[in-house]
């Protein structure tokens, strides 16, 4: 496992303050602004064309009215000539009523309407010609009226009327030409406005398209570059390199992903390093457990040896009790024989007392050894619990890392299972040691009872030595005491058998503990090997 990287998770630079959603919004905003600009240009162009069309329509209408006035101008002349050459008064009257009066009124009306629709630049010309129009209409009406009264005078006035007609015709022609020029100017202005609008719309569209493309390319470049760095970092993580760090160059969502990835790699690396330290601690603990189990096995062998000694002593006590029983039966026949047997019984009792005391001391040492083993097992249990907690924390951190932490989650689960198995093994050892301690206490109490019984035997033997004359009365008591000794010896044998079984269980537990310690060492090596595959 490589050394821990000192590179801290990089924070986004201050240059990229626009988020990913902000960039997309900017792209959409550019498109919308382009559409709005083009719509505004189209609206302005449409309004300009509408105004130009309205002006052209007014000028065209004025020109139409002027043409009507010009026709009325010719019609009035025809009416005057027709009235002058009417052959009957009835025909003249019809011409006067239906011709000149109506045509003169229409002439002035059309000319006035043409003036109203004419451009402002032509209205002064209309104002200058209007008196001539009115004079022409009045002259025509007067001439027609004169023709009905005095044809000769009317014919004499006709040349002056025709001269007035010619002058007015020139003025009306000039106005018609001016109106036609105005219409053509409006047409050219409308065409120029339409062309200008089309040009502006095309230019705005091209500028908007260029800006939209530039913003799109900028957005694509920044997003693609950040995502490529993230993909490269994740490929290194997939290759078990946890030292990788992604430099976040922006404060958008991709930059936040880079910061989160850096923090996740830091947490996973810390968890792996902690797991490695725990594995080392587990290795040391397994070695210590193996040593303790070895000492426990040797202590069990020592206990087995002492149990053999106690068993021999118990057999001797049983034999002595049998001899004492036979001597008690023969006491009534021979006092000397009883005294000798009593002395032998006292010696045997003293030896049994010493043996019982030695056995009690050995039981005390066995109890102390079992307590020492219990303390060591507690330490192992504490280490297993800590390892389990570390494995659980590592599992949680791996779950936070998602796909990148799946491999480590499996390792952490195996470590946790092994820690739990160690805890169960230590619990089993604790139970066995408690059983040994309980049997040791019971054996010690039984030996104390044996010592008490042997003391009583000594007292009885002293009484026999000092009062042989009381043998008859005390023979029954001696027999009873011998029976008690026999029962005590049987109890001692039973207790010794229990101690032997406990010693066997202790030996088996020590062997199981050694196997568990060896397995823990193997697991620690496996954990270290798995962690070494990651560079953190």
Short mmCIF file of C-alpha atoms in Angstrom, two decimals:
data_model
loop_
_atom_site.label_atom_id
_atom_site.label_comp_id
_atom_site.label_asym_id
_atom_site.label_seq_id
_atom_site.Cartn_x
_atom_site.Cartn_y
_atom_site.Cartn_z
CA UNK A 1 0.00 0.00 0.00
CA UNK A 2 1.50 3.34 -1.07
CA UNK A 3 1.92 6.33 1.17
CA UNK A 4 -0.97 8.69 1.69
CA UNK A 5 -1.15 11.49 -0.85
CA UNK A 6 -0.72 14.98 0.55
CA UNK A 7 -2.78 16.58 -2.20
CA UNK A 8 -5.93 18.05 -0.78
CA UNK A 9 -9.19 17.88 -2.78
CA UNK A 10 -9.01 20.84 -5.13
CA UNK A 11 -11.66 23.50 -5.02
CA UNK A 12 -13.14 25.06 -8.17
CA UNK A 13 -11.22 27.97 -9.60
CA UNK A 14 -12.78 31.41 -9.49
CA UNK A 15 -12.74 31.68 -13.29
CA UNK A 16 -15.61 29.27 -13.95
CA UNK A 17 -18.51 30.74 -12.03
CA UNK A 18 -21.20 29.81 -14.58
CA UNK A 19 -22.95 26.55 -13.71
CA UNK A 20 -23.91 23.93 -16.24
CA UNK A 21 -27.56 24.95 -16.09
CA UNK A 22 -26.44 28.58 -16.45
CA UNK A 23 -24.51 27.73 -19.61
CA UNK A 24 -27.49 25.93 -21.10
CA UNK A 25 -29.71 28.86 -20.11
CA UNK A 26 -27.23 31.23 -21.77
CA UNK A 27 -27.38 29.14 -24.93
CA UNK A 28 -31.19 29.22 -24.93
CA UNK A 29 -31.17 32.94 -24.08
CA UNK A 30 -28.92 33.68 -27.07
CA UNK A 31 -31.32 31.83 -29.34
CA UNK A 32 -34.34 33.61 -27.86
CA UNK A 33 -32.63 37.00 -28.15
CA UNK A 34 -31.84 36.25 -31.77
CA UNK A 35 -35.47 35.35 -32.42
CA UNK A 36 -36.66 38.47 -30.59
CA UNK A 37 -34.23 40.66 -32.54
CA UNK A 38 -35.32 39.16 -35.83
CA UNK A 39 -38.98 39.51 -34.86
CA UNK A 40 -38.38 43.14 -33.87
CA UNK A 41 -36.63 43.83 -37.16
CA UNK A 42 -39.45 42.15 -39.05
CA UNK A 43 -42.00 44.17 -37.07
CA UNK A 44 -40.17 47.44 -37.78
CA UNK A 45 -39.84 46.53 -41.45
CA UNK A 46 -43.51 45.61 -41.61
CA UNK A 47 -44.46 48.89 -39.96
CA UNK A 48 -42.25 50.84 -42.38
CA UNK A 49 -43.74 48.99 -45.32
CA UNK A 50 -47.22 49.60 -43.98
CA UNK A 51 -46.52 53.32 -43.68
CA UNK A 52 -44.94 53.38 -47.13
CA UNK A 53 -47.93 51.48 -48.49
CA UNK A 54 -50.32 53.90 -46.83
CA UNK A 55 -48.44 56.88 -48.30
CA UNK A 56 -48.37 55.21 -51.70
CA UNK A 57 -52.09 54.46 -51.44
CA UNK A 58 -52.84 58.10 -50.56
CA UNK A 59 -50.68 59.36 -53.41
CA UNK A 60 -52.24 56.81 -55.80
CA UNK A 61 -55.71 57.88 -54.70
CA UNK A 62 -54.74 61.53 -55.19
CA UNK A 63 -53.42 60.67 -58.63
CA UNK A 64 -56.67 58.87 -59.45
CA UNK A 65 -58.66 61.91 -58.29
CA UNK A 66 -56.40 64.14 -60.38
CA UNK A 67 -56.99 61.93 -63.41
CA UNK A 68 -60.75 62.18 -62.82
CA UNK A 69 -60.40 65.95 -62.50
CA UNK A 70 -58.46 66.00 -65.77
CA UNK A 71 -61.23 64.03 -67.46
CA UNK A 72 -63.79 66.44 -66.01
CA UNK A 73 -61.61 69.23 -67.40
CA UNK A 74 -61.97 67.73 -70.90
CA UNK A 75 -65.64 66.91 -70.34
CA UNK A 76 -66.45 70.51 -69.41
CA UNK A 77 -64.85 71.71 -72.63
CA UNK A 78 -66.96 69.22 -74.57
CA UNK A 79 -70.06 70.39 -72.72
CA UNK A 80 -69.33 74.04 -73.61
CA UNK A 81 -68.77 73.26 -77.28
CA UNK A 82 -71.91 71.09 -77.38
CA UNK A 83 -73.95 73.89 -75.78
CA UNK A 84 -72.66 76.44 -78.30
CA UNK A 85 -73.63 74.24 -81.20
CA UNK A 86 -77.02 73.03 -79.87
CA UNK A 87 -79.63 73.39 -82.63
CA UNK A 88 -82.70 73.73 -80.38
CA UNK A 89 -83.33 75.39 -76.98
CA UNK A 90 -84.51 72.06 -75.57
CA UNK A 91 -81.17 70.43 -76.42
CA UNK A 92 -79.29 73.37 -74.85
CA UNK A 93 -81.33 73.08 -71.69
CA UNK A 94 -80.55 69.39 -71.37
CA UNK A 95 -76.86 70.06 -71.93
CA UNK A 96 -76.83 72.85 -69.36
CA UNK A 97 -78.57 70.91 -66.64
CA UNK A 98 -77.08 67.46 -67.16
CA UNK A 99 -73.66 68.52 -68.41
CA UNK A 100 -71.79 71.59 -67.34
CA UNK A 101 -73.25 72.09 -63.88
CA UNK A 102 -72.61 68.52 -62.76
CA UNK A 103 -69.24 68.25 -64.48
CA UNK A 104 -68.04 71.55 -63.01
CA UNK A 105 -68.98 70.39 -59.53
CA UNK A 106 -67.27 67.01 -60.05
CA UNK A 107 -64.21 68.78 -61.47
CA UNK A 108 -63.73 70.92 -58.38
CA UNK A 109 -64.56 67.97 -56.11
CA UNK A 110 -61.99 65.63 -57.71
CA UNK A 111 -59.33 68.32 -57.72
CA UNK A 112 -59.94 69.10 -54.04
CA UNK A 113 -59.81 65.37 -53.21
CA UNK A 114 -56.55 65.04 -55.12
CA UNK A 115 -55.15 67.94 -53.11
CA UNK A 116 -56.13 66.23 -49.83
CA UNK A 117 -54.28 63.03 -50.77
CA UNK A 118 -51.27 64.68 -52.34
CA UNK A 119 -47.90 64.84 -50.54
CA UNK A 120 -47.16 67.91 -48.48
CA UNK A 121 -44.60 69.06 -51.04
CA UNK A 122 -47.27 69.24 -53.80
CA UNK A 123 -50.04 70.94 -51.87
CA UNK A 124 -48.71 74.46 -52.55
CA UNK A 125 -48.93 73.67 -56.26
CA UNK A 126 -52.53 72.52 -55.81
CA UNK A 127 -53.26 75.77 -53.95
CA UNK A 128 -51.86 77.78 -56.84
CA UNK A 129 -53.86 75.84 -59.45
CA UNK A 130 -57.13 75.69 -57.46
CA UNK A 131 -58.20 79.27 -58.36
CA UNK A 132 -57.68 78.46 -62.03
CA UNK A 133 -59.80 75.35 -61.65
CA UNK A 134 -62.57 77.32 -60.00
CA UNK A 135 -62.31 80.06 -62.61
CA UNK A 136 -62.44 77.44 -65.38
CA UNK A 137 -65.57 75.89 -63.88
CA UNK A 138 -67.27 79.28 -63.47
CA UNK A 139 -66.30 80.40 -66.98
CA UNK A 140 -67.67 77.18 -68.47
CA UNK A 141 -70.97 77.54 -66.62
CA UNK A 142 -71.26 81.21 -67.62
CA UNK A 143 -70.43 80.47 -71.25
CA UNK A 144 -73.05 77.72 -71.44
CA UNK A 145 -75.61 80.07 -69.88
CA UNK A 146 -74.63 82.81 -72.33
CA UNK A 147 -75.00 80.39 -75.25
CA UNK A 148 -78.68 79.94 -74.37
CA UNK A 149 -79.23 83.71 -74.46
CA UNK A 150 -76.81 85.10 -76.99
CA UNK A 151 -75.08 82.55 -79.12
CA UNK A 152 -73.02 85.15 -80.94
CA UNK A 153 -71.49 86.61 -77.81
CA UNK A 154 -70.90 83.07 -76.54
CA UNK A 155 -69.07 82.11 -79.70
CA UNK A 156 -67.03 85.29 -79.41
CA UNK A 157 -66.01 84.32 -75.86
CA UNK A 158 -65.11 80.75 -76.88
CA UNK A 159 -61.46 81.48 -77.82
CA UNK A 160 -60.82 82.97 -74.41
CA UNK A 161 -62.36 79.87 -72.81
CA UNK A 162 -60.21 77.58 -74.94
CA UNK A 163 -57.13 79.58 -73.99
CA UNK A 164 -58.08 79.16 -70.33
CA UNK A 165 -58.55 75.42 -71.03
CA UNK A 166 -55.08 75.17 -72.50
CA UNK A 167 -53.45 76.98 -69.58
CA UNK A 168 -55.25 74.81 -67.07
CA UNK A 169 -54.36 71.68 -69.04
CA UNK A 170 -50.68 72.52 -68.72
CA UNK A 171 -51.02 73.06 -64.99
CA UNK A 172 -53.00 69.85 -64.54
CA UNK A 173 -50.43 67.96 -66.62
CA UNK A 174 -47.65 69.27 -64.41
CA UNK A 175 -49.55 68.20 -61.31
CA UNK A 176 -50.15 64.74 -62.85
CA UNK A 177 -46.48 64.35 -63.59
CA UNK A 178 -45.61 65.47 -60.06
CA UNK A 179 -48.09 62.97 -58.59
CA UNK A 180 -46.71 60.21 -60.82
CA UNK A 181 -43.19 61.06 -59.68
CA UNK A 182 -44.38 61.00 -56.05
CA UNK A 183 -45.97 57.57 -56.59
CA UNK A 184 -42.78 56.28 -58.16
CA UNK A 185 -40.74 57.75 -55.28
CA UNK A 186 -42.98 56.02 -52.76
CA UNK A 187 -42.62 52.75 -54.68
CA UNK A 188 -38.85 53.11 -54.68
CA UNK A 189 -38.87 54.04 -50.97
CA UNK A 190 -41.02 51.02 -50.12
CA UNK A 191 -38.74 48.76 -52.15
CA UNK A 192 -35.66 50.27 -50.49
CA UNK A 193 -37.23 49.87 -47.05
CA UNK A 194 -38.11 46.26 -47.81
CA UNK A 195 -34.60 45.58 -49.08
CA UNK A 196 -33.08 47.28 -46.03
CA UNK A 197 -35.34 45.24 -43.75
CA UNK A 198 -34.35 42.03 -45.50
CA UNK A 199 -30.68 42.98 -45.25
CA UNK A 200 -30.98 43.78 -41.54
CA UNK A 201 -32.88 40.56 -40.85
CA UNK A 202 -30.24 38.54 -42.71
CA UNK A 203 -27.41 40.31 -40.87
CA UNK A 204 -29.08 39.90 -37.48
CA UNK A 205 -29.81 36.26 -38.28
CA UNK A 206 -26.21 35.62 -39.29
CA UNK A 207 -24.87 37.41 -36.21
CA UNK A 208 -27.28 35.53 -33.95
CA UNK A 209 -26.36 32.24 -35.61
CA UNK A 210 -22.65 32.96 -35.18
CA UNK A 211 -23.14 33.92 -31.52
CA UNK A 212 -25.31 30.84 -30.92
CA UNK A 213 -22.66 28.60 -32.51
CA UNK A 214 -19.86 30.24 -30.49
CA UNK A 215 -21.74 29.86 -27.21
CA UNK A 216 -22.62 26.27 -28.11
CA UNK A 217 -19.00 25.43 -28.96
CA UNK A 218 -17.79 27.07 -25.74
CA UNK A 219 -20.34 25.15 -23.68
CA UNK A 220 -19.45 21.89 -25.43
CA UNK A 221 -15.71 22.44 -24.96
CA UNK A 222 -15.92 23.22 -21.23
CA UNK A 223 -18.34 20.39 -20.45
CA UNK A 224 -16.46 17.85 -22.58
CA UNK A 225 -13.08 18.73 -21.06
CA UNK A 226 -14.40 18.41 -17.49
CA UNK A 227 -16.13 15.11 -18.25
CA UNK A 228 -12.99 13.72 -19.91
CA UNK A 229 -10.97 14.50 -16.76
CA UNK A 230 -13.64 12.82 -14.62
CA UNK A 231 -13.65 9.73 -16.87
CA UNK A 232 -9.84 9.47 -16.74
CA UNK A 233 -9.90 9.74 -12.94
CA UNK A 234 -12.58 7.04 -12.64
CA UNK A 235 -10.56 4.72 -14.89
CA UNK A 236 -7.61 5.12 -12.52
CA UNK A 237 -9.89 4.40 -9.58
CA UNK A 238 -11.07 1.26 -11.40
CA UNK A 239 -7.38 0.33 -11.61
CA UNK A 240 -7.22 0.49 -7.75
CA UNK A 241 -5.40 3.82 -7.69
CA UNK A 242 -6.99 5.80 -4.86
CA UNK A 243 -4.42 8.61 -4.97
CA UNK A 244 -6.06 10.17 -8.02
CA UNK A 245 -7.40 13.71 -7.54
CA UNK A 246 -9.41 15.69 -10.09
CA UNK A 247 -8.71 19.42 -10.31
CA UNK A 248 -12.05 21.23 -10.50
CA UNK A 249 -11.63 24.18 -12.87
CA UNK A 250 -15.23 25.38 -12.62
CA UNK A 251 -17.96 25.82 -10.08
CA UNK A 252 -20.64 24.07 -12.07
CA UNK A 253 -22.16 20.68 -11.42
CA UNK A 254 -19.16 18.89 -12.97
CA UNK A 255 -16.84 20.80 -10.63
CA UNK A 256 -18.96 19.73 -7.65
CA UNK A 257 -18.70 16.12 -8.89
CA UNK A 258 -14.90 16.46 -8.97
CA UNK A 259 -14.82 17.79 -5.39
CA UNK A 260 -17.13 14.97 -4.23
CA UNK A 261 -14.93 12.37 -5.97
CA UNK A 262 -11.81 13.78 -4.30
CA UNK A 263 -13.47 13.68 -0.88
CA UNK A 264 -14.69 10.11 -1.50
CA UNK A 265 -11.18 8.98 -2.47
CA UNK A 266 -9.80 10.64 0.67
CA UNK A 267 -12.36 8.86 2.88
CA UNK A 268 -11.81 5.47 1.21
CA UNK A 269 -8.03 5.85 1.50
CA UNK A 270 -8.36 6.70 5.20
CA UNK A 271 -10.62 3.68 5.73
CA UNK A 272 -8.16 1.37 3.96
CA UNK A 273 -5.26 2.71 5.98
CA UNK A 274 -7.25 2.21 9.19
CA UNK A 275 -8.12 -1.34 8.07
CA UNK A 276 -4.42 -2.00 7.41
CA UNK A 277 -3.51 -0.81 10.89
CA UNK A 278 -6.29 -3.00 12.34
CA UNK A 279 -4.96 -5.98 10.39
CA UNK A 280 -1.50 -5.36 11.86
CA UNK A 281 -3.02 -5.16 15.33
CA UNK A 282 -4.93 -8.38 14.61
CA UNK A 283 -1.68 -10.09 13.59
CA UNK A 284 0.01 -9.08 16.85
CA UNK A 285 -3.04 -10.17 18.85
CA UNK A 286 -3.12 -13.55 17.10
CA UNK A 287 0.55 -14.08 17.96
CA UNK A 288 -0.14 -13.17 21.58
CA UNK A 289 -3.15 -15.50 21.60
CA UNK A 290 -0.98 -18.33 20.28
CA UNK A 291 1.52 -17.73 23.10
CA UNK A 292 -1.21 -17.69 25.73
CA UNK A 293 -2.76 -20.87 24.37
CA UNK A 294 0.68 -22.54 24.45
CA UNK A 295 1.16 -21.54 28.09
CA UNK A 296 -2.37 -22.74 28.82
CA UNK A 297 -1.53 -26.15 27.31
CA UNK A 298 1.59 -26.46 29.44
CA UNK A 299 -0.38 -25.48 32.55
CA UNK A 300 -2.95 -28.13 31.71
CA UNK A 301 -0.18 -30.73 31.46
CA UNK A 302 1.13 -29.66 34.86
CA UNK A 303 -2.36 -29.93 36.30
CA UNK A 304 -2.68 -33.43 34.83
CA UNK A 305 0.58 -34.44 36.54
CA UNK A 306 -0.62 -33.10 39.89
CA UNK A 307 -3.93 -34.86 39.42
CA UNK A 308 -2.00 -38.13 39.03
CA UNK A 309 -0.22 -37.45 42.31
CA UNK A 310 -3.50 -36.68 44.08
CA UNK A 311 -5.04 -39.81 42.61
CA UNK A 312 -2.17 -41.91 44.00
CA UNK A 313 -2.55 -40.28 47.40
CA UNK A 314 -6.26 -40.91 47.32
CA UNK A 315 -5.61 -44.58 46.58
CA UNK A 316 -3.24 -44.72 49.50
CA UNK A 317 -5.89 -43.12 51.73
CA UNK A 318 -8.37 -45.73 50.61
CA UNK A 319 -5.90 -48.54 51.37
CA UNK A 320 -5.11 -47.09 54.77
CA UNK A 321 -8.78 -46.81 55.56
CA UNK A 322 -9.22 -50.50 54.72
CA UNK A 323 -6.31 -51.41 56.93
CA UNK A 324 -7.73 -49.30 59.75
CA UNK A 325 -11.05 -51.08 59.40
CA UNK A 326 -9.36 -54.50 59.74
CA UNK A 327 -7.37 -53.29 62.72
CA UNK A 328 -10.54 -52.07 64.39
CA UNK A 329 -12.08 -55.51 64.06
CA UNK A 330 -9.02 -57.11 65.63
CA UNK A 331 -8.68 -54.48 68.40
CA UNK A 332 -10.81 -56.41 70.80
CA UNK A 333 -8.38 -59.37 70.65
CA UNK A 334 -5.09 -57.53 70.90
CA UNK A 335 -4.52 -54.07 72.38
CA UNK A 336 -0.94 -54.04 71.14
CA UNK A 337 -2.09 -54.80 67.63
CA UNK A 338 -4.59 -51.94 67.89
CA UNK A 339 -1.90 -49.57 69.18
CA UNK A 340 0.45 -50.50 66.35
CA UNK A 341 -2.29 -50.08 63.78
CA UNK A 342 -3.26 -46.77 65.37
CA UNK A 343 0.33 -45.52 65.07
CA UNK A 344 0.46 -46.61 61.41
CA UNK A 345 -2.87 -44.93 60.80
CA UNK A 346 -1.57 -41.70 62.35
CA UNK A 347 1.46 -41.75 60.08
CA UNK A 348 -0.69 -42.36 57.02
CA UNK A 349 -3.02 -39.54 58.08
CA UNK A 350 -0.09 -37.13 58.43
CA UNK A 351 1.14 -38.05 54.97
CA UNK A 352 -2.36 -37.63 53.59
CA UNK A 353 -2.58 -34.17 55.22
CA UNK A 354 0.67 -33.09 53.58
CA UNK A 355 -0.45 -34.45 50.23
CA UNK A 356 -3.79 -32.65 50.58
CA UNK A 357 -2.02 -29.39 51.40
CA UNK A 358 0.24 -29.76 48.35
CA UNK A 359 -2.78 -30.54 46.20
CA UNK A 360 -4.57 -27.44 47.55
CA UNK A 361 -1.54 -25.27 46.69
CA UNK A 362 -1.45 -26.70 43.16
CA UNK A 363 -5.18 -26.00 42.79
CA UNK A 364 -4.52 -22.38 43.82
CA UNK A 365 -1.83 -21.99 41.16
CA UNK A 366 -4.13 -23.59 38.60
CA UNK A 367 -6.86 -21.08 39.53
CA UNK A 368 -4.41 -18.16 39.15
CA UNK A 369 -3.29 -19.45 35.73
CA UNK A 370 -6.91 -19.76 34.58
CA UNK A 371 -7.62 -16.17 35.75
CA UNK A 372 -4.57 -14.93 33.79
CA UNK A 373 -5.87 -16.74 30.73
CA UNK A 374 -9.28 -15.09 31.28
CA UNK A 375 -7.68 -11.61 31.29
CA UNK A 376 -5.83 -12.33 28.05
CA UNK A 377 -9.02 -13.67 26.44
CA UNK A 378 -10.80 -10.45 27.47
CA UNK A 379 -8.08 -8.43 25.73
CA UNK A 380 -8.52 -10.56 22.61
CA UNK A 381 -12.30 -10.05 22.77
CA UNK A 382 -11.80 -6.27 23.01
CA UNK A 383 -9.47 -6.31 19.99
CA UNK A 384 -12.00 -8.39 18.01
CA UNK A 385 -14.78 -5.91 18.88
CA UNK A 386 -12.62 -2.98 17.76
CA UNK A 387 -11.79 -4.81 14.53
CA UNK A 388 -15.50 -5.46 13.97
CA UNK A 389 -16.28 -1.74 14.48
CA UNK A 390 -13.50 -0.73 12.08
CA UNK A 391 -14.78 -3.22 9.48
CA UNK A 392 -18.32 -1.87 9.93
CA UNK A 393 -17.09 1.72 9.44
CA UNK A 394 -15.16 0.64 6.36
CA UNK A 395 -18.33 -1.03 4.99
CA UNK A 396 -20.29 2.20 5.51
CA UNK A 397 -17.61 4.31 3.78
CA UNK A 398 -17.47 1.82 0.90
CA UNK A 399 -21.27 2.02 0.54
CA UNK A 400 -20.99 5.82 0.34
CA UNK A 401 -18.40 5.49 -2.43
CA UNK A 402 -20.89 3.52 -4.58
CA UNK A 403 -19.47 1.45 -7.41
CA UNK A 404 -15.89 2.53 -6.62
CA UNK A 405 -16.08 0.97 -3.12
CA UNK A 406 -17.67 -2.40 -3.92
CA UNK A 407 -14.37 -4.27 -3.87
CA UNK A 408 -13.40 -2.82 -0.54
CA UNK A 409 -16.89 -3.56 0.85
CA UNK A 410 -16.26 -7.29 0.25
CA UNK A 411 -12.92 -7.07 2.09
CA UNK A 412 -14.50 -5.15 4.97
CA UNK A 413 -17.28 -7.76 5.24
CA UNK A 414 -14.71 -10.61 5.42
CA UNK A 415 -12.77 -8.73 8.13
CA UNK A 416 -15.99 -8.22 10.08
CA UNK A 417 -16.91 -11.93 9.78
CA UNK A 418 -13.45 -12.98 10.98
CA UNK A 419 -13.64 -10.54 13.90
CA UNK A 420 -17.01 -12.03 14.87
CA UNK A 421 -15.57 -15.57 14.59
CA UNK A 422 -12.68 -14.50 16.85
CA UNK A 423 -15.16 -13.12 19.38
CA UNK A 424 -17.08 -16.41 19.35
CA UNK A 425 -13.85 -18.39 19.83
CA UNK A 426 -12.79 -16.20 22.77
CA UNK A 427 -16.28 -16.58 24.29
CA UNK A 428 -15.86 -20.37 24.04
CA UNK A 429 -12.43 -20.15 25.71
CA UNK A 430 -13.88 -17.94 28.45
CA UNK A 431 -16.59 -20.54 29.13
CA UNK A 432 -14.04 -23.33 29.33
CA UNK A 433 -11.80 -21.33 31.69
CA UNK A 434 -14.81 -20.55 33.90
CA UNK A 435 -15.55 -24.29 34.05
CA UNK A 436 -11.91 -24.97 35.02
CA UNK A 437 -12.09 -22.32 37.74
CA UNK A 438 -15.32 -23.78 39.09
CA UNK A 439 -13.87 -27.33 39.16
CA UNK A 440 -10.68 -26.04 40.77
CA UNK A 441 -12.70 -24.38 43.53
CA UNK A 442 -14.70 -27.53 44.13
CA UNK A 443 -11.49 -29.60 44.27
CA UNK A 444 -9.93 -27.18 46.74
CA UNK A 445 -13.00 -27.39 48.97
CA UNK A 446 -12.91 -31.21 48.79
CA UNK A 447 -9.21 -31.24 49.74
CA UNK A 448 -9.99 -28.94 52.66
CA UNK A 449 -12.62 -31.42 53.77
CA UNK A 450 -10.05 -34.24 53.45
CA UNK A 451 -7.61 -32.24 55.57
CA UNK A 452 -10.30 -31.77 58.21
CA UNK A 453 -11.09 -35.47 58.21
CA UNK A 454 -7.41 -36.37 58.50
CA UNK A 455 -7.10 -34.00 61.46
CA UNK A 456 -9.94 -35.78 63.15
CA UNK A 457 -8.21 -39.09 62.49
CA UNK A 458 -5.10 -37.76 64.21
CA UNK A 459 -7.17 -36.72 67.21
CA UNK A 460 -8.79 -40.14 67.39
CA UNK A 461 -5.47 -41.90 67.09
CA UNK A 462 -4.10 -39.82 69.96
CA UNK A 463 -7.08 -40.78 72.05
CA UNK A 464 -6.43 -44.45 71.24
CA UNK A 465 -2.76 -44.16 72.24
CA UNK A 466 -3.54 -42.52 75.58
CA UNK A 467 -6.50 -44.69 76.54
CA UNK A 468 -6.14 -48.29 75.41
CA UNK A 469 -8.55 -49.27 78.12
CA UNK A 470 -11.26 -47.51 76.23
CA UNK A 471 -10.72 -49.58 73.04
CA UNK A 472 -13.86 -51.52 73.48
CA UNK A 473 -16.00 -48.45 73.67
CA UNK A 474 -14.14 -46.59 70.95
CA UNK A 475 -13.87 -49.45 68.45
CA UNK A 476 -17.27 -48.60 67.06
CA UNK A 477 -16.30 -44.94 66.81
CA UNK A 478 -13.06 -45.84 65.01
CA UNK A 479 -15.03 -47.99 62.58
CA UNK A 480 -17.35 -45.07 61.95
CA UNK A 481 -14.44 -42.70 61.37
CA UNK A 482 -12.86 -45.19 58.98
CA UNK A 483 -16.11 -45.29 57.02
CA UNK A 484 -16.06 -41.52 56.81
CA UNK A 485 -12.47 -41.61 55.60
CA UNK A 486 -13.45 -44.18 52.97
CA UNK A 487 -16.32 -41.97 51.82
CA UNK A 488 -13.99 -38.97 51.74
CA UNK A 489 -11.49 -40.93 49.70
CA UNK A 490 -14.24 -41.86 47.24
CA UNK A 491 -15.23 -38.20 46.99
CA UNK A 492 -11.60 -37.28 46.40
CA UNK A 493 -11.41 -39.85 43.61
CA UNK A 494 -14.57 -38.43 42.07
CA UNK A 495 -13.23 -34.85 42.28
CA UNK A 496 -9.90 -35.89 40.86
CA UNK A 497 -11.71 -37.51 37.92
CA UNK A 498 -13.52 -34.19 37.35
CA UNK A 499 -10.22 -32.31 37.50
CA UNK A 500 -8.77 -34.73 34.97
CA UNK A 501 -11.72 -34.09 32.62
CA UNK A 502 -11.35 -30.33 33.05
CA UNK A 503 -7.64 -30.62 32.34
CA UNK A 504 -8.41 -32.51 29.15
CA UNK A 505 -10.93 -29.81 28.14
CA UNK A 506 -8.34 -27.15 28.89
CA UNK A 507 -5.82 -28.89 26.65
CA UNK A 508 -8.38 -29.19 23.87
CA UNK A 509 -9.35 -25.51 24.32
CA UNK A 510 -5.69 -24.51 24.12
CA UNK A 511 -5.32 -26.44 20.87
CA UNK A 512 -8.49 -24.81 19.47
CA UNK A 513 -7.18 -21.41 20.53
CA UNK A 514 -3.90 -22.06 18.74
CA UNK A 515 -5.81 -23.02 15.59
CA UNK A 516 -7.94 -19.85 15.86
CA UNK A 517 -4.81 -17.73 16.36
CA UNK A 518 -3.24 -19.29 13.27
CA UNK A 519 -6.39 -18.61 11.26
CA UNK A 520 -6.49 -15.02 12.51
CA UNK A 521 -2.90 -14.58 11.38
CA UNK A 522 -3.81 -15.93 7.93
CA UNK A 523 -6.80 -13.57 7.73
CA UNK A 524 -4.61 -10.62 8.72
CA UNK A 525 -2.15 -11.53 5.96
CA UNK A 526 -5.01 -11.77 3.44
CA UNK A 527 -6.38 -8.38 4.52
CA UNK A 528 -2.96 -6.78 4.20
CA UNK A 529 -2.55 -8.34 0.74
CA UNK A 530 -5.94 -7.01 -0.41
CA UNK A 531 -5.24 -3.53 0.96
CA UNK A 532 -1.78 -3.53 -0.65
CA UNK A 533 -3.47 -3.82 -4.05
CA UNK A 534 -4.91 -0.31 -3.60
CA UNK A 535 -2.73 2.76 -3.96
CA UNK A 536 -3.89 5.16 -1.27
#
